[in-house]
Amino acid sequence: MYNGIFDWNNKNSITELQRFINATQQTQQSYSLRAHFSLLATALENIQPTSYPIGALIFISDTSDSALQGADQIFSRLGNVKITFVLLGQGLDQSKLTQFSNNFINWTDLSQPQPPGWNNDVAAASYGCKL
């Protein structure tokens, strides 16, 4: 599990970002949406105010009560960030996430290199682009 944030304008290529993530030591921590929201809130505090829209892709593999515990306490610090949840695998309950966002990408078959429809409209919508 990689638990970090890459700023949009960090000047790294996708290949460099993938290389960095792949080189990061993997841990067996339990999934925590609260932890992801905390990282995002900290990143927002460290950027200069902007009128540009801010979007976040959050990859989520666990929608159990323990995985979502406390996320609502941090969510108010995220302001007007547009969150898109990428649901990884099967058996996830997206209805538990609708208090945070109604933007979902279902990537049920992880043997595929990308979610269904990614090259059509899913990628653009996930980045907040309107087609």
mmCIF file of N, CA and C in Angstrom:
data_model
loop_
_atom_site.group_PDB
_atom_site.id
_atom_site.type_symbol
_atom_site.label_atom_id
_atom_site.label_comp_id
_atom_site.label_asym_id
_atom_site.label_seq_id
_atom_site.Cartn_x
_atom_site.Cartn_y
_atom_site.Cartn_z
ATOM 1 N N MET A 1 0.845 -1.164 0.000
ATOM 2 C CA MET A 1 0.000 0.000 0.000
ATOM 3 C C MET A 1 0.895 1.233 0.000
ATOM 4 N N TYR A 2 0.693 2.130 -0.943
ATOM 5 C CA TYR A 2 1.389 3.414 -0.927
ATOM 6 C C TYR A 2 0.434 4.432 -0.352
ATOM 7 N N ASN A 3 0.870 5.170 0.617
ATOM 8 C CA ASN A 3 0.007 6.111 1.308
ATOM 9 C C ASN A 3 0.647 7.485 1.222
ATOM 10 N N GLY A 4 0.507 8.120 0.081
ATOM 11 C CA GLY A 4 1.131 9.410 -0.103
ATOM 12 C C GLY A 4 0.431 10.218 -1.169
ATOM 13 N N ILE A 5 0.945 11.392 -1.380
ATOM 14 C CA ILE A 5 0.332 12.326 -2.325
ATOM 15 C C ILE A 5 1.401 12.842 -3.268
ATOM 16 N N PHE A 6 1.040 12.948 -4.522
ATOM 17 C CA PHE A 6 1.892 13.609 -5.505
ATOM 18 C C PHE A 6 1.181 14.881 -5.935
ATOM 19 N N ASP A 7 1.828 16.011 -5.763
ATOM 20 C CA ASP A 7 1.238 17.270 -6.199
ATOM 21 C C ASP A 7 1.136 17.301 -7.713
ATOM 22 N N TRP A 8 0.104 17.964 -8.204
ATOM 23 C CA TRP A 8 -0.197 18.010 -9.640
ATOM 24 C C TRP A 8 0.961 18.564 -10.452
ATOM 25 N N ASN A 9 1.557 19.632 -10.013
ATOM 26 C CA ASN A 9 2.617 20.288 -10.780
ATOM 27 C C ASN A 9 4.005 19.908 -10.283
ATOM 28 N N ASN A 10 4.237 18.645 -9.996
ATOM 29 C CA ASN A 10 5.523 18.258 -9.421
ATOM 30 C C ASN A 10 6.614 18.032 -10.467
ATOM 31 N N LYS A 11 6.301 18.175 -11.742
ATOM 32 C CA LYS A 11 7.276 18.095 -12.850
ATOM 33 C C LYS A 11 7.804 16.685 -13.117
ATOM 34 N N ASN A 12 7.292 15.668 -12.438
ATOM 35 C CA ASN A 12 7.703 14.291 -12.698
ATOM 36 C C ASN A 12 6.816 13.682 -13.778
ATOM 37 N N SER A 13 7.406 12.819 -14.568
ATOM 38 C CA SER A 13 6.621 12.115 -15.580
ATOM 39 C C SER A 13 5.842 10.975 -14.908
ATOM 40 N N ILE A 14 4.871 10.429 -15.604
ATOM 41 C CA ILE A 14 4.129 9.292 -15.068
ATOM 42 C C ILE A 14 5.074 8.130 -14.801
ATOM 43 N N THR A 15 6.015 7.919 -15.697
ATOM 44 C CA THR A 15 6.993 6.839 -15.516
ATOM 45 C C THR A 15 7.802 7.051 -14.238
ATOM 46 N N GLU A 16 8.228 8.279 -13.970
ATOM 47 C CA GLU A 16 8.984 8.568 -12.750
ATOM 48 C C GLU A 16 8.131 8.342 -11.503
ATOM 49 N N LEU A 17 6.865 8.752 -11.567
ATOM 50 C CA LEU A 17 5.971 8.545 -10.430
ATOM 51 C C LEU A 17 5.770 7.051 -10.177
ATOM 52 N N GLN A 18 5.566 6.280 -11.247
ATOM 53 C CA GLN A 18 5.394 4.843 -11.096
ATOM 54 C C GLN A 18 6.648 4.201 -10.521
ATOM 55 N N ARG A 19 7.802 4.642 -10.978
ATOM 56 C CA ARG A 19 9.064 4.103 -10.478
ATOM 57 C C ARG A 19 9.205 4.383 -8.977
ATOM 58 N N PHE A 20 8.853 5.587 -8.566
ATOM 59 C CA PHE A 20 8.931 5.949 -7.154
ATOM 60 C C PHE A 20 7.998 5.077 -6.317
ATOM 61 N N ILE A 21 6.764 4.911 -6.769
ATOM 62 C CA ILE A 21 5.793 4.104 -6.025
ATOM 63 C C ILE A 21 6.256 2.652 -5.954
ATOM 64 N N ASN A 22 6.742 2.126 -7.073
ATOM 65 C CA ASN A 22 7.202 0.734 -7.092
ATOM 66 C C ASN A 22 8.410 0.509 -6.185
ATOM 67 N N ALA A 23 9.240 1.521 -5.997
ATOM 68 C CA ALA A 23 10.432 1.389 -5.154
ATOM 69 C C ALA A 23 10.123 1.594 -3.669
ATOM 70 N N THR A 24 8.926 2.079 -3.367
ATOM 71 C CA THR A 24 8.542 2.327 -1.982
ATOM 72 C C THR A 24 8.265 1.004 -1.281
ATOM 73 N N GLN A 25 8.775 0.864 -0.079
ATOM 74 C CA GLN A 25 8.554 -0.363 0.678
ATOM 75 C C GLN A 25 7.065 -0.533 0.946
ATOM 76 N N GLN A 26 6.568 -1.697 0.617
ATOM 77 C CA GLN A 26 5.159 -2.004 0.816
ATOM 78 C C GLN A 26 4.943 -2.490 2.243
ATOM 79 N N THR A 27 3.818 -2.103 2.817
ATOM 80 C CA THR A 27 3.488 -2.521 4.176
ATOM 81 C C THR A 27 2.140 -3.230 4.169
ATOM 82 N N GLN A 28 1.845 -3.899 5.232
ATOM 83 C CA GLN A 28 0.584 -4.621 5.366
ATOM 84 C C GLN A 28 -0.348 -3.892 6.336
ATOM 85 N N GLN A 29 -0.395 -2.592 6.247
ATOM 86 C CA GLN A 29 -1.262 -1.816 7.119
ATOM 87 C C GLN A 29 -2.716 -1.994 6.688
ATOM 88 N N SER A 30 -3.606 -1.847 7.626
ATOM 89 C CA SER A 30 -5.024 -1.856 7.308
ATOM 90 C C SER A 30 -5.367 -0.575 6.559
ATOM 91 N N TYR A 31 -6.307 -0.667 5.628
ATOM 92 C CA TYR A 31 -6.710 0.501 4.865
ATOM 93 C C TYR A 31 -7.420 1.490 5.784
ATOM 94 N N SER A 32 -7.136 2.777 5.608
ATOM 95 C CA SER A 32 -7.765 3.819 6.410
ATOM 96 C C SER A 32 -8.074 5.021 5.529
ATOM 97 N N LEU A 33 -9.369 5.258 5.289
ATOM 98 C CA LEU A 33 -9.761 6.438 4.530
ATOM 99 C C LEU A 33 -9.430 7.704 5.313
ATOM 100 N N ARG A 34 -9.523 7.627 6.620
ATOM 101 C CA ARG A 34 -9.153 8.776 7.460
ATOM 102 C C ARG A 34 -7.701 9.187 7.185
ATOM 103 N N ALA A 35 -6.801 8.217 7.061
ATOM 104 C CA ALA A 35 -5.395 8.515 6.793
ATOM 105 C C ALA A 35 -5.239 9.208 5.446
ATOM 106 N N HIS A 36 -5.972 8.753 4.444
ATOM 107 C CA HIS A 36 -5.906 9.395 3.128
ATOM 108 C C HIS A 36 -6.440 10.822 3.190
ATOM 109 N N PHE A 37 -7.562 11.001 3.870
ATOM 110 C CA PHE A 37 -8.121 12.347 4.013
ATOM 111 C C PHE A 37 -7.160 13.256 4.780
ATOM 112 N N SER A 38 -6.482 12.724 5.790
ATOM 113 C CA SER A 38 -5.522 13.523 6.571
ATOM 114 C C SER A 38 -4.366 13.985 5.700
ATOM 115 N N LEU A 39 -3.826 13.090 4.879
ATOM 116 C CA LEU A 39 -2.744 13.464 3.961
ATOM 117 C C LEU A 39 -3.204 14.534 2.983
ATOM 118 N N LEU A 40 -4.402 14.373 2.469
ATOM 119 C CA LEU A 40 -4.941 15.342 1.527
ATOM 120 C C LEU A 40 -5.166 16.697 2.199
ATOM 121 N N ALA A 41 -5.687 16.689 3.404
ATOM 122 C CA ALA A 41 -5.911 17.943 4.139
ATOM 123 C C ALA A 41 -4.594 18.661 4.410
ATOM 124 N N THR A 42 -3.561 17.915 4.770
ATOM 125 C CA THR A 42 -2.239 18.507 4.999
ATOM 126 C C THR A 42 -1.681 19.104 3.713
ATOM 127 N N ALA A 43 -1.842 18.388 2.608
ATOM 128 C CA ALA A 43 -1.369 18.907 1.324
ATOM 129 C C ALA A 43 -2.094 20.201 0.969
ATOM 130 N N LEU A 44 -3.382 20.271 1.233
ATOM 131 C CA LEU A 44 -4.156 21.481 0.938
ATOM 132 C C LEU A 44 -3.685 22.663 1.781
ATOM 133 N N GLU A 45 -3.306 22.395 3.017
ATOM 134 C CA GLU A 45 -2.818 23.460 3.894
ATOM 135 C C GLU A 45 -1.482 24.010 3.418
ATOM 136 N N ASN A 46 -0.716 23.207 2.672
ATOM 137 C CA ASN A 46 0.617 23.593 2.241
ATOM 138 C C ASN A 46 0.667 24.236 0.856
ATOM 139 N N ILE A 47 -0.471 24.360 0.186
ATOM 140 C CA ILE A 47 -0.466 25.022 -1.120
ATOM 141 C C ILE A 47 -1.019 26.425 -0.977
ATOM 142 N N GLN A 48 -0.649 27.263 -1.916
ATOM 143 C CA GLN A 48 -1.158 28.624 -1.906
ATOM 144 C C GLN A 48 -2.608 28.604 -2.355
ATOM 145 N N PRO A 49 -3.417 29.511 -1.841
ATOM 146 C CA PRO A 49 -4.810 29.559 -2.286
ATOM 147 C C PRO A 49 -4.874 29.705 -3.813
ATOM 148 N N THR A 50 -5.822 29.022 -4.397
ATOM 149 C CA THR A 50 -5.964 29.045 -5.838
ATOM 150 C C THR A 50 -7.430 29.047 -6.218
ATOM 151 N N SER A 51 -7.712 29.618 -7.360
ATOM 152 C CA SER A 51 -9.088 29.592 -7.855
ATOM 153 C C SER A 51 -9.309 28.378 -8.752
ATOM 154 N N TYR A 52 -8.221 27.632 -9.033
ATOM 155 C CA TYR A 52 -8.349 26.435 -9.849
ATOM 156 C C TYR A 52 -9.055 25.333 -9.061
ATOM 157 N N PRO A 53 -9.853 24.546 -9.743
ATOM 158 C CA PRO A 53 -10.491 23.425 -9.039
ATOM 159 C C PRO A 53 -9.437 22.396 -8.618
ATOM 160 N N ILE A 54 -9.687 21.740 -7.511
ATOM 161 C CA ILE A 54 -8.772 20.724 -7.007
ATOM 162 C C ILE A 54 -9.506 19.392 -6.999
ATOM 163 N N GLY A 55 -8.876 18.390 -7.580
ATOM 164 C CA GLY A 55 -9.448 17.055 -7.616
ATOM 165 C C GLY A 55 -8.512 16.061 -6.975
ATOM 166 N N ALA A 56 -9.080 14.999 -6.446
ATOM 167 C CA ALA A 56 -8.280 13.940 -5.829
ATOM 168 C C ALA A 56 -8.839 12.589 -6.242
ATOM 169 N N LEU A 57 -7.950 11.727 -6.709
ATOM 170 C CA LEU A 57 -8.291 10.334 -6.962
ATOM 171 C C LEU A 57 -7.877 9.550 -5.727
ATOM 172 N N ILE A 58 -8.819 8.849 -5.132
ATOM 173 C CA ILE A 58 -8.507 8.041 -3.961
ATOM 174 C C ILE A 58 -8.808 6.592 -4.304
ATOM 175 N N PHE A 59 -7.754 5.787 -4.313
ATOM 176 C CA PHE A 59 -7.886 4.366 -4.594
ATOM 177 C C PHE A 59 -8.280 3.670 -3.297
ATOM 178 N N ILE A 60 -9.388 2.948 -3.339
ATOM 179 C CA ILE A 60 -9.908 2.349 -2.113
ATOM 180 C C ILE A 60 -10.192 0.867 -2.343
ATOM 181 N N SER A 61 -9.682 0.064 -1.433
ATOM 182 C CA SER A 61 -9.814 -1.381 -1.554
ATOM 183 C C SER A 61 -10.636 -2.002 -0.430
ATOM 184 N N ASP A 62 -11.121 -1.170 0.482
ATOM 185 C CA ASP A 62 -11.816 -1.688 1.653
ATOM 186 C C ASP A 62 -12.864 -0.671 2.093
ATOM 187 N N THR A 63 -14.114 -1.095 2.135
ATOM 188 C CA THR A 63 -15.182 -0.207 2.604
ATOM 189 C C THR A 63 -15.797 -0.722 3.904
ATOM 190 N N SER A 64 -15.034 -1.505 4.644
ATOM 191 C CA SER A 64 -15.528 -1.983 5.939
ATOM 192 C C SER A 64 -15.650 -0.797 6.897
ATOM 193 N N ASP A 65 -16.410 -0.990 7.954
ATOM 194 C CA ASP A 65 -16.583 0.082 8.936
ATOM 195 C C ASP A 65 -15.243 0.510 9.534
ATOM 196 N N SER A 66 -14.353 -0.439 9.784
ATOM 197 C CA SER A 66 -13.054 -0.082 10.378
ATOM 198 C C SER A 66 -12.199 0.727 9.388
ATOM 199 N N ALA A 67 -12.311 0.456 8.096
ATOM 200 C CA ALA A 67 -11.542 1.193 7.090
ATOM 201 C C ALA A 67 -12.025 2.633 6.944
ATOM 202 N N LEU A 68 -13.299 2.866 7.218
ATOM 203 C CA LEU A 68 -13.881 4.197 7.049
ATOM 204 C C LEU A 68 -13.982 4.972 8.361
ATOM 205 N N GLN A 69 -13.647 4.338 9.445
ATOM 206 C CA GLN A 69 -13.785 4.946 10.771
ATOM 207 C C GLN A 69 -13.020 6.266 10.871
ATOM 208 N N GLY A 70 -13.716 7.310 11.300
ATOM 209 C CA GLY A 70 -13.103 8.617 11.539
ATOM 210 C C GLY A 70 -12.894 9.476 10.309
ATOM 211 N N ALA A 71 -13.177 8.961 9.112
ATOM 212 C CA ALA A 71 -12.978 9.753 7.889
ATOM 213 C C ALA A 71 -13.872 10.990 7.892
ATOM 214 N N ASP A 72 -15.073 10.855 8.431
ATOM 215 C CA ASP A 72 -15.997 11.990 8.459
ATOM 216 C C ASP A 72 -15.468 13.139 9.313
ATOM 217 N N GLN A 73 -14.614 12.850 10.280
ATOM 218 C CA GLN A 73 -14.058 13.899 11.134
ATOM 219 C C GLN A 73 -13.048 14.770 10.385
ATOM 220 N N ILE A 74 -12.419 14.238 9.358
ATOM 221 C CA ILE A 74 -11.410 14.961 8.587
ATOM 222 C C ILE A 74 -12.019 15.597 7.336
ATOM 223 N N PHE A 75 -13.086 15.021 6.846
ATOM 224 C CA PHE A 75 -13.663 15.425 5.564
ATOM 225 C C PHE A 75 -13.963 16.925 5.487
ATOM 226 N N SER A 76 -14.411 17.535 6.562
ATOM 227 C CA SER A 76 -14.756 18.963 6.537
ATOM 228 C C SER A 76 -13.538 19.839 6.224
ATOM 229 N N ARG A 77 -12.331 19.334 6.445
ATOM 230 C CA ARG A 77 -11.107 20.102 6.156
ATOM 231 C C ARG A 77 -10.741 20.088 4.676
ATOM 232 N N LEU A 78 -11.464 19.321 3.870
ATOM 233 C CA LEU A 78 -11.125 19.192 2.458
ATOM 234 C C LEU A 78 -11.785 20.246 1.582
ATOM 235 N N GLY A 79 -12.601 21.093 2.164
ATOM 236 C CA GLY A 79 -13.186 22.201 1.406
ATOM 237 C C GLY A 79 -13.923 21.752 0.174
ATOM 238 N N ASN A 80 -13.578 22.357 -0.961
ATOM 239 C CA ASN A 80 -14.304 22.070 -2.201
ATOM 240 C C ASN A 80 -13.532 21.119 -3.122
ATOM 241 N N VAL A 81 -12.755 20.219 -2.561
ATOM 242 C CA VAL A 81 -12.018 19.242 -3.356
ATOM 243 C C VAL A 81 -13.006 18.264 -3.977
ATOM 244 N N LYS A 82 -12.848 18.022 -5.275
ATOM 245 C CA LYS A 82 -13.676 17.025 -5.950
ATOM 246 C C LYS A 82 -12.970 15.678 -5.806
ATOM 247 N N ILE A 83 -13.602 14.775 -5.068
ATOM 248 C CA ILE A 83 -13.025 13.463 -4.821
ATOM 249 C C ILE A 83 -13.640 12.454 -5.781
ATOM 250 N N THR A 84 -12.777 11.656 -6.388
ATOM 251 C CA THR A 84 -13.212 10.513 -7.179
ATOM 252 C C THR A 84 -12.621 9.277 -6.527
ATOM 253 N N PHE A 85 -13.492 8.353 -6.140
ATOM 254 C CA PHE A 85 -13.040 7.099 -5.557
ATOM 255 C C PHE A 85 -12.856 6.074 -6.665
ATOM 256 N N VAL A 86 -11.696 5.434 -6.667
ATOM 257 C CA VAL A 86 -11.441 4.319 -7.575
ATOM 258 C C VAL A 86 -11.577 3.064 -6.721
ATOM 259 N N LEU A 87 -12.677 2.344 -6.928
ATOM 260 C CA LEU A 87 -12.971 1.154 -6.145
ATOM 261 C C LEU A 87 -12.219 -0.029 -6.745
ATOM 262 N N LEU A 88 -11.296 -0.594 -5.975
ATOM 263 C CA LEU A 88 -10.409 -1.645 -6.450
ATOM 264 C C LEU A 88 -10.922 -3.021 -6.041
ATOM 265 N N GLY A 89 -11.283 -3.823 -7.017
ATOM 266 C CA GLY A 89 -11.728 -5.180 -6.746
ATOM 267 C C GLY A 89 -13.235 -5.275 -6.638
ATOM 268 N N GLN A 90 -13.673 -6.404 -6.115
ATOM 269 C CA GLN A 90 -15.097 -6.673 -6.003
ATOM 270 C C GLN A 90 -15.523 -6.682 -4.548
ATOM 271 N N GLY A 91 -16.831 -6.566 -4.328
ATOM 272 C CA GLY A 91 -17.374 -6.660 -2.975
ATOM 273 C C GLY A 91 -17.292 -5.378 -2.172
ATOM 274 N N LEU A 92 -17.012 -4.251 -2.822
ATOM 275 C CA LEU A 92 -16.953 -2.972 -2.105
ATOM 276 C C LEU A 92 -18.333 -2.326 -2.111
ATOM 277 N N ASP A 93 -18.656 -1.601 -1.049
ATOM 278 C CA ASP A 93 -19.962 -0.966 -0.901
ATOM 279 C C ASP A 93 -19.818 0.543 -1.106
ATOM 280 N N GLN A 94 -20.051 0.988 -2.346
ATOM 281 C CA GLN A 94 -19.866 2.415 -2.629
ATOM 282 C C GLN A 94 -20.903 3.275 -1.931
ATOM 283 N N SER A 95 -22.016 2.711 -1.499
ATOM 284 C CA SER A 95 -23.026 3.515 -0.795
ATOM 285 C C SER A 95 -22.465 4.071 0.523
ATOM 286 N N LYS A 96 -21.457 3.426 1.094
ATOM 287 C CA LYS A 96 -20.840 3.929 2.326
ATOM 288 C C LYS A 96 -19.977 5.162 2.079
ATOM 289 N N LEU A 97 -19.706 5.466 0.813
ATOM 290 C CA LEU A 97 -18.826 6.583 0.467
ATOM 291 C C LEU A 97 -19.580 7.793 -0.075
ATOM 292 N N THR A 98 -20.885 7.669 -0.280
ATOM 293 C CA THR A 98 -21.635 8.757 -0.914
ATOM 294 C C THR A 98 -21.724 10.011 -0.054
ATOM 295 N N GLN A 99 -21.422 9.919 1.223
ATOM 296 C CA GLN A 99 -21.388 11.134 2.048
ATOM 297 C C GLN A 99 -20.180 12.003 1.698
ATOM 298 N N PHE A 100 -19.192 11.411 1.003
ATOM 299 C CA PHE A 100 -17.978 12.126 0.633
ATOM 300 C C PHE A 100 -17.937 12.489 -0.846
ATOM 301 N N SER A 101 -18.535 11.676 -1.693
ATOM 302 C CA SER A 101 -18.491 11.907 -3.132
ATOM 303 C C SER A 101 -19.494 11.010 -3.841
ATOM 304 N N ASN A 102 -19.908 11.451 -5.009
ATOM 305 C CA ASN A 102 -20.739 10.619 -5.883
ATOM 306 C C ASN A 102 -19.989 10.274 -7.156
ATOM 307 N N ASN A 103 -18.689 10.467 -7.136
ATOM 308 C CA ASN A 103 -17.843 10.169 -8.297
ATOM 309 C C ASN A 103 -17.109 8.858 -8.041
ATOM 310 N N PHE A 104 -17.418 7.856 -8.868
ATOM 311 C CA PHE A 104 -16.840 6.530 -8.662
ATOM 312 C C PHE A 104 -16.336 5.947 -9.969
ATOM 313 N N ILE A 105 -15.228 5.254 -9.858
ATOM 314 C CA ILE A 105 -14.713 4.430 -10.946
ATOM 315 C C ILE A 105 -14.605 3.031 -10.368
ATOM 316 N N ASN A 106 -15.248 2.080 -11.021
ATOM 317 C CA ASN A 106 -15.205 0.694 -10.552
ATOM 318 C C ASN A 106 -14.192 -0.084 -11.366
ATOM 319 N N TRP A 107 -13.121 -0.488 -10.716
ATOM 320 C CA TRP A 107 -12.061 -1.259 -11.351
ATOM 321 C C TRP A 107 -12.115 -2.656 -10.733
ATOM 322 N N THR A 108 -13.082 -3.436 -11.189
ATOM 323 C CA THR A 108 -13.334 -4.730 -10.572
ATOM 324 C C THR A 108 -12.339 -5.804 -10.993
ATOM 325 N N ASP A 109 -11.833 -5.720 -12.218
ATOM 326 C CA ASP A 109 -10.898 -6.733 -12.716
ATOM 327 C C ASP A 109 -9.485 -6.153 -12.692
ATOM 328 N N LEU A 110 -8.777 -6.411 -11.609
ATOM 329 C CA LEU A 110 -7.448 -5.822 -11.436
ATOM 330 C C LEU A 110 -6.375 -6.499 -12.284
ATOM 331 N N SER A 111 -6.751 -7.536 -13.009
ATOM 332 C CA SER A 111 -5.788 -8.125 -13.949
ATOM 333 C C SER A 111 -5.696 -7.283 -15.220
ATOM 334 N N GLN A 112 -6.634 -6.362 -15.394
ATOM 335 C CA GLN A 112 -6.619 -5.443 -16.527
ATOM 336 C C GLN A 112 -5.758 -4.230 -16.177
ATOM 337 N N PRO A 113 -5.064 -3.636 -17.164
ATOM 338 C CA PRO A 113 -4.158 -2.521 -16.869
ATOM 339 C C PRO A 113 -4.864 -1.222 -16.503
ATOM 340 N N GLN A 114 -6.167 -1.140 -16.724
ATOM 341 C CA GLN A 114 -6.923 0.078 -16.404
ATOM 342 C C GLN A 114 -8.399 -0.262 -16.260
ATOM 343 N N PRO A 115 -9.169 0.617 -15.638
ATOM 344 C CA PRO A 115 -10.601 0.357 -15.478
ATOM 345 C C PRO A 115 -11.318 0.339 -16.834
ATOM 346 N N PRO A 116 -12.472 -0.316 -16.913
ATOM 347 C CA PRO A 116 -13.242 -0.325 -18.161
ATOM 348 C C PRO A 116 -13.592 1.088 -18.602
ATOM 349 N N GLY A 117 -13.441 1.366 -19.885
ATOM 350 C CA GLY A 117 -13.793 2.679 -20.435
ATOM 351 C C GLY A 117 -12.795 3.786 -20.164
ATOM 352 N N TRP A 118 -11.635 3.466 -19.600
ATOM 353 C CA TRP A 118 -10.660 4.489 -19.212
ATOM 354 C C TRP A 118 -10.277 5.396 -20.377
ATOM 355 N N ASN A 119 -10.024 4.827 -21.535
ATOM 356 C CA ASN A 119 -9.603 5.634 -22.684
ATOM 357 C C ASN A 119 -10.742 6.425 -23.306
ATOM 358 N N ASN A 120 -11.955 6.120 -22.951
ATOM 359 C CA ASN A 120 -13.091 6.853 -23.509
ATOM 360 C C ASN A 120 -13.380 8.090 -22.677
ATOM 361 N N ASP A 121 -14.233 7.956 -21.693
ATOM 362 C CA ASP A 121 -14.595 9.132 -20.908
ATOM 363 C C ASP A 121 -14.248 9.026 -19.429
ATOM 364 N N VAL A 122 -13.876 7.852 -18.949
ATOM 365 C CA VAL A 122 -13.617 7.674 -17.532
ATOM 366 C C VAL A 122 -12.403 8.491 -17.074
ATOM 367 N N ALA A 123 -11.326 8.481 -17.832
ATOM 368 C CA ALA A 123 -10.119 9.207 -17.440
ATOM 369 C C ALA A 123 -10.394 10.705 -17.336
ATOM 370 N N ALA A 124 -11.034 11.267 -18.350
ATOM 371 C CA ALA A 124 -11.312 12.713 -18.327
ATOM 372 C C ALA A 124 -12.204 13.081 -17.156
ATOM 373 N N ALA A 125 -13.239 12.306 -16.920
ATOM 374 C CA ALA A 125 -14.160 12.599 -15.819
ATOM 375 C C ALA A 125 -13.456 12.492 -14.470
ATOM 376 N N SER A 126 -12.524 11.546 -14.334
ATOM 377 C CA SER A 126 -11.840 11.372 -13.060
ATOM 378 C C SER A 126 -10.948 12.557 -12.723
ATOM 379 N N TYR A 127 -10.478 13.259 -13.732
ATOM 380 C CA TYR A 127 -9.650 14.447 -13.517
ATOM 381 C C TYR A 127 -10.469 15.725 -13.481
ATOM 382 N N GLY A 128 -11.794 15.595 -13.524
ATOM 383 C CA GLY A 128 -12.667 16.755 -13.428
ATOM 384 C C GLY A 128 -12.919 17.441 -14.739
ATOM 385 N N CYS A 129 -12.549 16.829 -15.846
ATOM 386 C CA CYS A 129 -12.780 17.421 -17.153
ATOM 387 C C CYS A 129 -14.182 17.077 -17.637
ATOM 388 N N LYS A 130 -14.818 18.026 -18.248
ATOM 389 C CA LYS A 130 -16.149 17.788 -18.801
ATOM 390 C C LYS A 130 -16.017 17.564 -20.281
ATOM 391 N N LEU A 131 -16.670 16.528 -20.765
ATOM 392 C CA LEU A 131 -16.611 16.206 -22.185
ATOM 393 C C LEU A 131 -17.753 16.831 -22.928
#
